[in-house]
PDB file of C-alpha atoms in Angstrom:
ATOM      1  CA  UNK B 894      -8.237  -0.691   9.167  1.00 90.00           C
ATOM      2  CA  UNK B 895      -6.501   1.975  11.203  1.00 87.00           C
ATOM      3  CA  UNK B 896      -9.672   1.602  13.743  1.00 88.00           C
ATOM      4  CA  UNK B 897      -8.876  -1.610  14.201  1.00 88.00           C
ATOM      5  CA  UNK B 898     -11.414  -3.340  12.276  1.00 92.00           C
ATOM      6  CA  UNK B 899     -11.065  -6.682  10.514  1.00 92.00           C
ATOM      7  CA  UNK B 900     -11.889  -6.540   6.728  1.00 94.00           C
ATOM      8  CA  UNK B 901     -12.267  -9.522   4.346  1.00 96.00           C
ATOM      9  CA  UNK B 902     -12.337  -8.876   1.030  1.00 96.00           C
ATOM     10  CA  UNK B 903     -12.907 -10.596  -2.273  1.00 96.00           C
ATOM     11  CA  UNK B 904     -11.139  -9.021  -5.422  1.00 96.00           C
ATOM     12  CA  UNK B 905     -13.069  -8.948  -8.207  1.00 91.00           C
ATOM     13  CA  UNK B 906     -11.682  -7.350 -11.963  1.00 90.00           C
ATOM     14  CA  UNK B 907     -11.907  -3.774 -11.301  1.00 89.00           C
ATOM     15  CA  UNK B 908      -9.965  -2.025  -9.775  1.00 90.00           C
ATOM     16  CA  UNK B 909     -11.154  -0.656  -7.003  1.00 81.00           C
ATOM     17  CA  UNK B 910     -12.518  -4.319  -6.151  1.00 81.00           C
ATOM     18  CA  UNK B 911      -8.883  -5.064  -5.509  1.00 91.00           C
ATOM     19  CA  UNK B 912      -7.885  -2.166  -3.610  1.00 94.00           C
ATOM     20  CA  UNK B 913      -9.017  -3.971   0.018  1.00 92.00           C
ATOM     21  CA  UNK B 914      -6.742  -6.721  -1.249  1.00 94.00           C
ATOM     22  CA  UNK B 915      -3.497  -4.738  -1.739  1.00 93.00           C
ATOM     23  CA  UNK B 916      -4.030  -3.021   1.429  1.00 93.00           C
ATOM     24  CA  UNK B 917      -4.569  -5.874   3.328  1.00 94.00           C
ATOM     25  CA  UNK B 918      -1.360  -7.473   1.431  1.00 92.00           C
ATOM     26  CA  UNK B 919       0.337  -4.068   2.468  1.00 89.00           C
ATOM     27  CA  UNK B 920      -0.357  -4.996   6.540  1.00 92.00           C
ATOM     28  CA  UNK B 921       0.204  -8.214   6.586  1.00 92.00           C
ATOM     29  CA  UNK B 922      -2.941  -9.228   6.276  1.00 95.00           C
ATOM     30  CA  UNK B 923      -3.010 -11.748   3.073  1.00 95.00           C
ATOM     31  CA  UNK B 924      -4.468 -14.703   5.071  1.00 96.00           C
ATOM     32  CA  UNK B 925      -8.290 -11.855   4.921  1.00 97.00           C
ATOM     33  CA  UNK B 926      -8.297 -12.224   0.870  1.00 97.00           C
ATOM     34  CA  UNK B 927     -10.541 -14.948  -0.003  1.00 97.00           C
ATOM     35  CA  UNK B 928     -11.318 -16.148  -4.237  1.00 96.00           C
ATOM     36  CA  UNK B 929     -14.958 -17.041  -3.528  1.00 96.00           C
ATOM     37  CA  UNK B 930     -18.220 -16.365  -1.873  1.00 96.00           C
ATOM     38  CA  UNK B 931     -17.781 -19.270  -0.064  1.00 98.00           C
ATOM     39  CA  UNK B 932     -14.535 -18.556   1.088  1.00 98.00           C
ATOM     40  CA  UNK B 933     -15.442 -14.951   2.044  1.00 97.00           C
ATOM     41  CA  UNK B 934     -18.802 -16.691   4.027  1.00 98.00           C
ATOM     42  CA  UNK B 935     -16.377 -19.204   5.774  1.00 98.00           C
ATOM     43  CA  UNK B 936     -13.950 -16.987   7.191  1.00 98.00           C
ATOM     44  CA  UNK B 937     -16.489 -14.289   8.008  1.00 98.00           C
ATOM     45  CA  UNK B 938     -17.805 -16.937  10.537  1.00 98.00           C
ATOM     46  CA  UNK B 939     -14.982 -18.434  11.537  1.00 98.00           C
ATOM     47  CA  UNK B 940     -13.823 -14.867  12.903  1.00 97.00           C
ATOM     48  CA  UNK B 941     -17.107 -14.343  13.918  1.00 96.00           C
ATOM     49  CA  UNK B 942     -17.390 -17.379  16.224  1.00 98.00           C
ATOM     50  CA  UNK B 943     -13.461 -17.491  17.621  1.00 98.00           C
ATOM     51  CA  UNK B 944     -12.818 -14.499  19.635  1.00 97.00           C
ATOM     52  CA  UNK B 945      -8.916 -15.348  19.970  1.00 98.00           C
ATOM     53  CA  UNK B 946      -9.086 -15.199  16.129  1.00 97.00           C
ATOM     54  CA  UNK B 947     -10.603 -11.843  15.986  1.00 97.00           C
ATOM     55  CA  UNK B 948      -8.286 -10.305  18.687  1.00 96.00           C
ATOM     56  CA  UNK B 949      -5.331 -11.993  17.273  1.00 96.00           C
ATOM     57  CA  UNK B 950      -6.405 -10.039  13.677  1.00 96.00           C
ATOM     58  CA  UNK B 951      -7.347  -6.898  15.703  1.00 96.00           C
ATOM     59  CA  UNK B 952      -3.557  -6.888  17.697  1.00 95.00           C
ATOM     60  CA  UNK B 953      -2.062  -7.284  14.486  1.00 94.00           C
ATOM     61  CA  UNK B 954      -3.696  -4.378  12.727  1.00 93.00           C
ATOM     62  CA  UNK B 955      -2.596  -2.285  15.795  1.00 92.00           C
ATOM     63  CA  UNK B 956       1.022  -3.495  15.367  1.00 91.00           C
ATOM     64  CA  UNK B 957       0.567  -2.475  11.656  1.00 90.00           C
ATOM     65  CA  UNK B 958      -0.342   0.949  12.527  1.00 88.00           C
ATOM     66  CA  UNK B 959       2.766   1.761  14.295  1.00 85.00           C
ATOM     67  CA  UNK B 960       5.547  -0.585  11.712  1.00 84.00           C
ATOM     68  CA  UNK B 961       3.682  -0.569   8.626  1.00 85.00           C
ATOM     69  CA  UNK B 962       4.588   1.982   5.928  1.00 81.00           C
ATOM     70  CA  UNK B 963       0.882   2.169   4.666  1.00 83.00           C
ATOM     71  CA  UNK B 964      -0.144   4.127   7.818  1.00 85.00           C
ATOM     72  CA  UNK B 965       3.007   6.065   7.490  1.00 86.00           C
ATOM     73  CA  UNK B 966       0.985   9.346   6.540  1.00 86.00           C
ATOM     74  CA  UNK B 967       4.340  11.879   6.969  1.00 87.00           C
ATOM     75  CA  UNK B 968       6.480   9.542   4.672  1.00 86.00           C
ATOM     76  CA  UNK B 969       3.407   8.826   1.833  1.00 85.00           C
ATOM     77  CA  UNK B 970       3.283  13.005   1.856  1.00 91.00           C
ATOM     78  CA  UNK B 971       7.163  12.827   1.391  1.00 92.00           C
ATOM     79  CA  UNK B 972       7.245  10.075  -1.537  1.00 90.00           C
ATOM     80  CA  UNK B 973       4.262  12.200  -3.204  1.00 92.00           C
ATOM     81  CA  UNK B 974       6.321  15.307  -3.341  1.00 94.00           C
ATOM     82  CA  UNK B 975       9.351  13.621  -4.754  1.00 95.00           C
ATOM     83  CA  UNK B 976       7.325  11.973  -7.338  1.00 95.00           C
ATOM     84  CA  UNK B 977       5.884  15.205  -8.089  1.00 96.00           C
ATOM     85  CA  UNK B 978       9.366  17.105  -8.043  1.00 96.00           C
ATOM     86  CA  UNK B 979      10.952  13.934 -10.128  1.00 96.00           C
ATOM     87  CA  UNK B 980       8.198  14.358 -12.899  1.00 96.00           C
ATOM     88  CA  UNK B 981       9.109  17.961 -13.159  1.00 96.00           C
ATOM     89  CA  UNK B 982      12.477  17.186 -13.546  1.00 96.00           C
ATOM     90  CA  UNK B 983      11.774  15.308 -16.422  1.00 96.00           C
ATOM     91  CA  UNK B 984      10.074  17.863 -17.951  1.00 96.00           C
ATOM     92  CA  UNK B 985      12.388  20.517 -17.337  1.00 97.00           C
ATOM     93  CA  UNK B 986      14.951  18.325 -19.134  1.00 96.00           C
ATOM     94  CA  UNK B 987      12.593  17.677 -21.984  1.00 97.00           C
ATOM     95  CA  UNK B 988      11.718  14.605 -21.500  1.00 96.00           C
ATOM     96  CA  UNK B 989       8.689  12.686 -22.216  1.00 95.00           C
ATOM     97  CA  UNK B 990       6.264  11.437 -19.671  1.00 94.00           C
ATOM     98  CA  UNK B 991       7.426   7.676 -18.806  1.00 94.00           C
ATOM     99  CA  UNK B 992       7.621   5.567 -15.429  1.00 94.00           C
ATOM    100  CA  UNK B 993       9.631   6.900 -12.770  1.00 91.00           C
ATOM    101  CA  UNK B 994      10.775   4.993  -9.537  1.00 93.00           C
ATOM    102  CA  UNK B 995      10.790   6.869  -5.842  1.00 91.00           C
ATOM    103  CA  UNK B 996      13.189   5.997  -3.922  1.00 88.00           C
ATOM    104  CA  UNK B 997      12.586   5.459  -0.318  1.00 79.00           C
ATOM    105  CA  UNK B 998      12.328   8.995   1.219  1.00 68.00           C
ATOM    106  CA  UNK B 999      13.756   7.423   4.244  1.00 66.00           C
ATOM    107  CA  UNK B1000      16.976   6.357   2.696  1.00 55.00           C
ATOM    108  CA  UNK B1001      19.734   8.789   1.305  1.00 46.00           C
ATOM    109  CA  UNK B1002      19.817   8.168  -1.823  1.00 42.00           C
ATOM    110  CA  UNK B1003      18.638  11.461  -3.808  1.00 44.00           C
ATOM    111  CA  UNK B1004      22.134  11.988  -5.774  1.00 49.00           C
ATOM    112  CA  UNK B1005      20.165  13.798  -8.333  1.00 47.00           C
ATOM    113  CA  UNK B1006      19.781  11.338 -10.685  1.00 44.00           C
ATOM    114  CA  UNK B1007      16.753   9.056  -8.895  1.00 45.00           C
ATOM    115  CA  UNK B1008      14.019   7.780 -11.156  1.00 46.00           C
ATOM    116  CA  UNK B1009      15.824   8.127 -14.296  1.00 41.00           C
ATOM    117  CA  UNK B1010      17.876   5.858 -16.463  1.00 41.00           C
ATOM    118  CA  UNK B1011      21.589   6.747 -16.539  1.00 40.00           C
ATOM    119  CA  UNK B1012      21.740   8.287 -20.075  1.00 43.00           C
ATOM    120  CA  UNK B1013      18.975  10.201 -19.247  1.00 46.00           C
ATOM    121  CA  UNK B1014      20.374  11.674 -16.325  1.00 44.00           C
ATOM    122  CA  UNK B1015      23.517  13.089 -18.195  1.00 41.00           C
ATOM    123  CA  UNK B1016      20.745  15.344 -20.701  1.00 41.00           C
TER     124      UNK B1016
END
């Protein structure tokens, strides 16, 4: 994707069949997740025989790599650490392992208590 490249994908029921489909979802790119073969087969040549098409898809995918958070490699790195720091946190303040929400590391809004409920914060 970051080259540029048009991908269709079909999500199956693992996982990592699905992954194409959440990163294309990420871009912008919804409208390149088909449900069947067929579908998959009918796009695939559609693209293939429209040139506009493709170049539309292909300037979009460039647009995404300069707006889109996905290709945002500095802020991922950033939203990592925090997660990593906030699960610390919770274990420092004996705490068991749960779900934790990262804020936006673009936004101030670390007032300490971020990714934990509010009686949990006061511990």
């Amino acid at each position: 994707l970051w080259a540029g490249t048009p991908v269709i994908t079909l999500p199956g029921e693992r996982f990592s069949s699905r992954v194409g489909a959440s990163l294309l979802s990420a871009i912008g790119l919804g409208d390149m997740v088909v449900r069947s073969l067929e579908e998959y087969e009918e796009l695939a040549v559609a693209v293939a025989l429209d040139m506009d098409r493709l170049w539309a898809i292909r300037r979009r995918l460039e647009d995404a790599r300069t707006s889109c958070s996905l290709f945002d490699t500095a802020r991922w790195v950033k939203s990592l650490e925090l997660g990593y720091k906030m699960m610390w946190s919770r274990h420092e303040m004996g705490l068991p392992p749960a779900d934790i929400d990262i804020p936006d590391t673009t936004m101030p809004t670390d007032d300490g208590t971020a990714g934990y409920t509010s009686s949990e914060a006061k511990k």
